Amino acid sequence: MTRTVAFVGLGRMGGPMAANLVGAGHRVLGYDVVPEAVAAAAASGVEPAASATAAAEADVVITMLPDGRHVLDLYGERGLLAAARPGTLFVDCSTIDVADARAAHEAARAAGHRALDVPVSGGVTGAEAGTLTFMAGGGAEEFAEAEPLLSAMGRKVVHCGAAGAGQAAKICNNMILGISMIGVSEAFVLAESLGLDHQALYDVASTASGQCWALTVNCPVPGPVPGSPANRDYRPGFAAPLMAKDLNLAADALRAGGVDAQLGLKAAELYAAFAEGDGAGLDFSAIVRTIRGSGAATEHTTKDGTNP
Ligand code: NAD
């Protein structure tokens, strides 16, 4: 069924996601505070719109914004909920705090609408290719209605439970990812100090019990996985500040729940420092440089195919 969708937040993720909805035959009214983002989306067939007007016309409103403050502000202060037709389905795909997600559900419900929290995994390449994984929180009816739209933008759509469950799944997944990227990076730096070749470690670990996404897809050293950001001077990919943000959400949830997860808290601490320092504009896998301590010297030796 063809739907009219308002898409608010046409950034690195939202732009290509909106384009894939157009590609699937839906009418997409797009809005972003940055005019260049709207212009880029318009080139893919998204109709430029002012947010409130777009929401009033749409069957479904999808948001893809930096954090919870933006979502709640847009829903309330900026009048998105007030502008929409009663019963509109609000689908927030941003990565935000579980408490903010539940507040967004409640605000939508109180305004006579329906809501889902549906954060994504798969990065900008997944958004462009339409291969994202979606994790949804909210009611079964709302999920069934959103599922065809989500499938047009992704490869896997999982209903995780009630309001906030999508965000809960997202921060748990990214806590695994942050910890495993640090673990893989530490292993490569240990290999360097032992005189073990990067490729040799990769060939063993990628087919042994050390196998994980941080190693086989986003490998933090250049060479073994040609498409990984390490081969393009760590241009993101998944930017370190976004990983720091997600781990901070996980750390807040760990503290709130009294969960004794020491590696999750440590990963949040390491990524916060990295994102504020050398990692500000880099892929999160560049944390290998911080672990190594002197990136430039070792990068030279790995290009030569030898390790210190
Ligand atoms: P981005 O900064 O590229 O895009 C966010 C967009 O929201 C920007 O274009 C910004 O101008 C717009 N915006 C902000 N406030 C607005 C408002 N009030 N009205 C309209 N537009 C507004 O960020 P992104 O990389 O696209 O990430 C978006 C969300 O997706 C974040 O929550 C992020 O954590 C999550 N995410 C990102 C990735 C990734 O790899 N980039 C992967 C998974 C999840």
XYZ file of C-alpha atoms and ligand atoms in Angstrom:
352
model
C 0.000 0.000 0.000
C 1.356 3.438 -0.921
C 1.596 5.752 2.098
C 2.260 9.445 2.598
C 5.212 9.706 4.955
C 6.650 12.817 6.626
C 10.386 12.325 7.146
C 12.022 14.752 9.580
C 15.820 14.729 9.844
C 17.423 14.175 6.436
C 21.027 13.796 7.607
C 23.550 11.074 6.880
C 21.068 8.348 7.820
C 17.707 10.007 7.196
C 18.556 11.240 3.683
C 19.171 7.809 2.150
C 16.391 6.199 4.228
C 13.875 8.713 2.850
C 15.218 8.069 -0.664
C 14.589 4.326 -0.253
C 10.982 5.018 0.764
C 10.550 7.037 -2.439
C 12.148 4.155 -4.341
C 9.528 1.808 -2.862
C 6.761 4.022 -4.289
C 5.752 6.024 -1.204
C 5.096 9.759 -1.192
C 7.688 11.308 1.134
C 7.461 14.856 2.504
C 10.887 15.717 3.864
C 12.026 18.341 6.348
C 15.354 19.275 7.925
C 16.596 22.483 9.549
C 19.595 22.357 7.172
C 18.469 23.455 3.670
C 21.318 21.514 1.971
C 19.990 18.279 3.495
C 16.521 19.021 2.077
C 17.994 19.826 -1.338
C 19.970 16.559 -1.391
C 16.845 14.577 -0.471
C 14.799 16.431 -3.099
C 17.244 15.165 -5.726
C 16.089 11.628 -4.772
C 12.422 12.467 -5.180
C 11.573 13.613 -1.620
C 9.110 16.536 -1.625
C 10.462 19.454 0.458
C 8.050 20.452 3.257
C 7.790 22.544 6.390
C 7.593 20.042 9.266
C 4.212 20.934 10.726
C 2.551 21.031 7.311
C 4.164 17.737 6.384
C 2.944 16.089 9.580
C -0.585 17.342 9.045
C -0.696 15.710 5.619
C 1.057 12.442 6.434
C -0.185 8.985 7.492
C 3.122 8.261 9.205
C 5.777 10.630 10.616
C 9.323 9.266 10.749
C 12.003 11.137 12.685
C 15.777 10.555 12.376
C 17.343 13.140 14.691
C 20.555 13.456 16.734
C 19.127 12.707 20.210
C 16.122 12.579 22.531
C 16.096 16.301 23.241
C 15.542 16.963 19.511
C 12.731 14.392 19.288
C 10.839 15.628 22.353
C 11.349 19.263 21.357
C 10.014 18.590 17.863
C 7.030 16.601 19.144
C 6.112 19.266 21.730
C 7.550 22.803 21.533
C 7.794 22.756 17.743
C 4.245 21.493 17.421
C 4.622 18.330 15.360
C 2.117 16.353 17.455
C -0.311 19.270 17.495
C -0.140 19.651 13.698
C -0.740 16.002 12.829
C -4.112 14.407 12.038
C -5.539 12.425 14.991
C -4.262 8.849 15.029
C -1.095 9.553 13.012
C 1.623 6.950 13.537
C 4.881 8.499 14.861
C 7.962 6.353 14.219
C 11.158 7.610 15.830
C 14.248 5.949 14.310
C 16.806 8.095 16.184
C 19.005 6.517 18.860
C 17.808 8.057 22.127
C 17.544 7.338 25.843
C 14.982 4.661 26.814
C 13.306 7.159 29.170
C 13.084 9.770 26.392
C 11.625 7.129 24.061
C 8.941 6.287 26.616
C 8.255 10.022 27.108
C 7.879 10.383 23.327
C 5.381 7.471 23.273
C 3.418 9.065 26.101
C 3.409 12.529 24.475
C 2.143 11.017 21.205
C -0.546 9.025 23.018
C -1.667 12.062 25.032
C -2.027 14.042 21.775
C -4.274 11.323 20.279
C -1.620 9.604 18.157
C 0.241 6.269 18.081
C 3.986 5.721 18.382
C 6.900 3.324 17.910
C 10.575 3.642 18.874
C 12.553 1.988 16.067
C 16.291 2.682 16.206
C 18.492 1.173 13.531
C 21.775 -0.626 13.107
C 23.841 -0.802 9.936
C 25.304 2.667 9.518
C 25.294 4.985 6.534
C 26.197 2.185 4.111
C 23.224 0.165 5.388
C 20.951 3.222 5.065
C 22.087 3.742 1.470
C 21.817 0.078 0.504
C 18.477 -0.424 2.292
C 19.982 -3.168 4.448
C 19.455 -1.692 7.937
C 18.310 -3.728 10.934
C 15.315 -2.110 12.681
C 14.442 -2.845 16.326
C 10.974 -1.739 17.325
C 9.283 -0.923 20.625
C 5.531 -0.368 20.884
C 2.211 -2.053 20.192
C 1.676 -4.988 17.821
C -0.827 -3.084 15.648
C 1.508 -0.135 15.260
C 4.358 -2.492 14.419
C 2.283 -4.274 11.769
C 1.428 -0.931 10.171
C 5.039 0.310 10.135
C 6.619 -2.977 9.073
C 6.218 -2.540 5.260
C 7.781 0.931 5.447
C 10.662 -0.314 7.596
C 11.208 -3.257 5.237
C 11.583 -0.781 2.364
C 14.563 0.717 4.216
C 16.067 -2.397 5.782
C 16.750 -6.102 5.615
C 15.676 -7.140 9.108
C 12.836 -5.764 11.245
C 12.425 -7.069 14.815
C 9.570 -6.292 17.208
C 11.424 -6.193 20.552
C 8.528 -5.461 22.907
C 6.624 -2.534 24.428
C 7.498 1.187 24.393
C 11.262 1.712 24.773
C 12.199 -1.894 23.919
C 13.693 -0.871 20.568
C 16.025 1.610 22.253
C 16.872 -0.960 24.920
C 17.926 -3.430 22.201
C 19.948 -0.743 20.458
C 22.032 0.269 23.477
C 22.614 -3.377 24.458
C 23.776 -4.164 20.893
C 26.060 -1.142 20.734
C 27.519 -1.913 24.140
C 28.560 -5.291 22.677
C 29.992 -3.481 19.640
C 31.943 -0.880 21.650
C 33.438 -3.493 23.961
C 34.275 -5.824 21.066
C 35.953 -3.066 19.016
C 38.186 -2.262 21.987
C 38.913 -5.979 22.439
C 39.776 -6.498 18.753
C 41.964 -3.363 18.756
C 43.806 -4.464 21.896
C 44.432 -7.863 20.277
C 45.961 -6.265 17.152
C 48.199 -4.026 19.294
C 49.252 -7.039 21.360
C 49.984 -8.902 18.100
C 52.182 -5.995 16.972
C 54.182 -6.125 20.192
C 54.611 -9.895 19.777
C 55.737 -9.581 16.145
C 52.598 -11.306 14.850
C 51.394 -10.147 11.401
C 47.992 -8.426 11.192
C 46.878 -10.711 8.372
C 47.909 -13.822 10.292
C 45.909 -12.767 13.346
C 42.949 -11.928 11.085
C 43.117 -15.262 9.245
C 43.027 -17.122 12.568
C 40.580 -15.002 14.607
C 38.082 -14.453 11.767
C 37.547 -18.218 11.553
C 38.035 -18.980 15.249
C 36.313 -18.022 18.489
C 37.473 -14.382 18.261
C 35.202 -13.834 15.247
C 32.917 -10.759 15.488
C 31.626 -7.828 13.379
C 34.289 -5.458 14.741
C 36.899 -7.810 13.279
C 35.397 -9.137 10.049
C 33.512 -6.063 8.780
C 35.013 -3.002 10.513
C 38.540 -4.346 11.047
C 40.495 -1.606 12.898
C 43.785 -2.114 11.020
C 44.284 -1.587 7.275
C 44.696 -4.619 5.039
C 42.663 -7.672 6.066
C 39.207 -6.199 5.246
C 39.634 -3.852 2.250
C 36.305 -2.055 2.795
C 36.885 -1.165 6.447
C 37.410 2.516 7.428
C 41.015 1.753 8.489
C 41.839 1.614 4.763
C 40.687 5.209 4.183
C 42.385 6.931 7.124
C 39.433 6.068 9.387
C 36.888 8.254 7.589
C 33.503 7.170 9.085
C 31.614 4.792 8.821
C 30.291 4.973 12.315
C 31.776 8.085 13.851
C 33.464 7.844 17.267
C 31.193 10.546 18.818
C 28.122 8.436 17.914
C 29.653 5.388 19.599
C 30.470 7.564 22.622
C 26.853 8.755 22.660
C 25.442 5.215 22.512
C 27.808 3.928 25.213
C 26.883 6.884 27.388
C 23.209 5.891 27.028
C 24.172 2.326 27.978
C 26.232 3.533 30.957
C 23.321 5.649 32.223
C 21.042 2.625 31.946
C 23.590 0.393 33.719
C 23.834 2.832 36.628
C 20.066 3.345 36.780
C 19.515 -0.415 36.857
C 22.359 -1.118 39.299
C 23.934 -3.509 36.774
C 27.549 -4.427 37.518
C 28.851 -4.303 33.922
C 32.409 -3.115 34.312
C 33.435 -3.466 30.662
C 30.415 -1.460 29.483
C 31.265 1.380 31.852
C 34.958 1.256 30.903
C 34.122 1.269 27.178
C 31.922 4.348 27.709
C 34.779 6.085 29.526
C 37.365 5.228 26.815
C 35.104 6.284 23.946
C 34.078 9.544 25.677
C 37.747 10.556 25.973
C 38.515 9.410 22.423
C 35.527 11.239 20.877
C 36.459 14.488 22.635
C 40.091 14.178 21.545
C 41.757 12.531 18.544
C 38.659 10.602 17.499
C 36.316 13.574 16.973
C 36.082 13.214 13.176
C 37.094 9.570 12.842
C 35.480 6.158 12.613
C 35.134 4.457 16.004
C 37.643 1.789 14.929
C 40.411 4.450 15.052
C 40.498 3.848 18.809
C 43.209 1.303 17.891
C 45.539 4.305 17.500
C 44.907 5.458 21.053
C 45.487 1.922 22.338
C 48.694 1.709 20.313
C 49.853 5.056 21.679
C 51.755 6.239 18.577
C 49.606 5.865 15.457
C 51.875 7.426 12.828
C 54.929 5.221 13.356
C 52.975 1.957 13.334
C 50.821 2.932 10.371
C 54.038 3.220 8.346
C 55.202 -0.220 9.375
C 51.836 -1.875 8.659
C 51.802 -0.370 5.143
C 55.164 -1.989 4.595
C 53.635 -5.264 5.669
C 55.793 -5.600 8.759
C 54.899 -5.166 12.391
C 57.018 -3.865 15.240
P 23.023 13.609 11.238
O 23.530 14.659 12.170
O 23.733 13.398 9.945
O 21.474 13.901 10.907
C 20.549 14.449 11.813
C 19.748 15.486 11.055
O 18.717 16.003 11.911
C 20.580 16.687 10.606
O 20.485 16.837 9.195
C 19.958 17.856 11.357
O 19.999 19.076 10.638
C 18.541 17.364 11.564
N 17.806 18.065 12.603
C 18.203 18.362 13.866
N 17.220 18.986 14.525
C 16.166 19.078 13.669
C 14.850 19.601 13.761
N 14.394 20.187 14.877
N 14.051 19.520 12.683
C 14.487 18.942 11.542
N 15.717 18.414 11.388
C 16.548 18.482 12.443
O 22.967 12.259 12.087
P 22.816 10.769 11.535
O 24.144 10.159 11.385
O 21.871 10.783 10.378
O 22.127 10.069 12.804
C 20.760 10.258 13.104
C 20.383 9.314 14.240
O 20.671 7.974 13.835
C 21.172 9.539 15.536
O 20.310 9.377 16.620
C 22.257 8.482 15.482
O 22.694 8.108 16.787
C 21.505 7.353 14.799
N 22.365 6.392 14.090
C 23.382 6.818 13.291
C 24.182 5.888 12.629
C 25.330 6.317 11.737
O 26.152 5.466 11.367
N 25.424 7.600 11.367
C 23.915 4.508 12.770
C 22.838 4.099 13.563
C 22.067 5.059 14.220
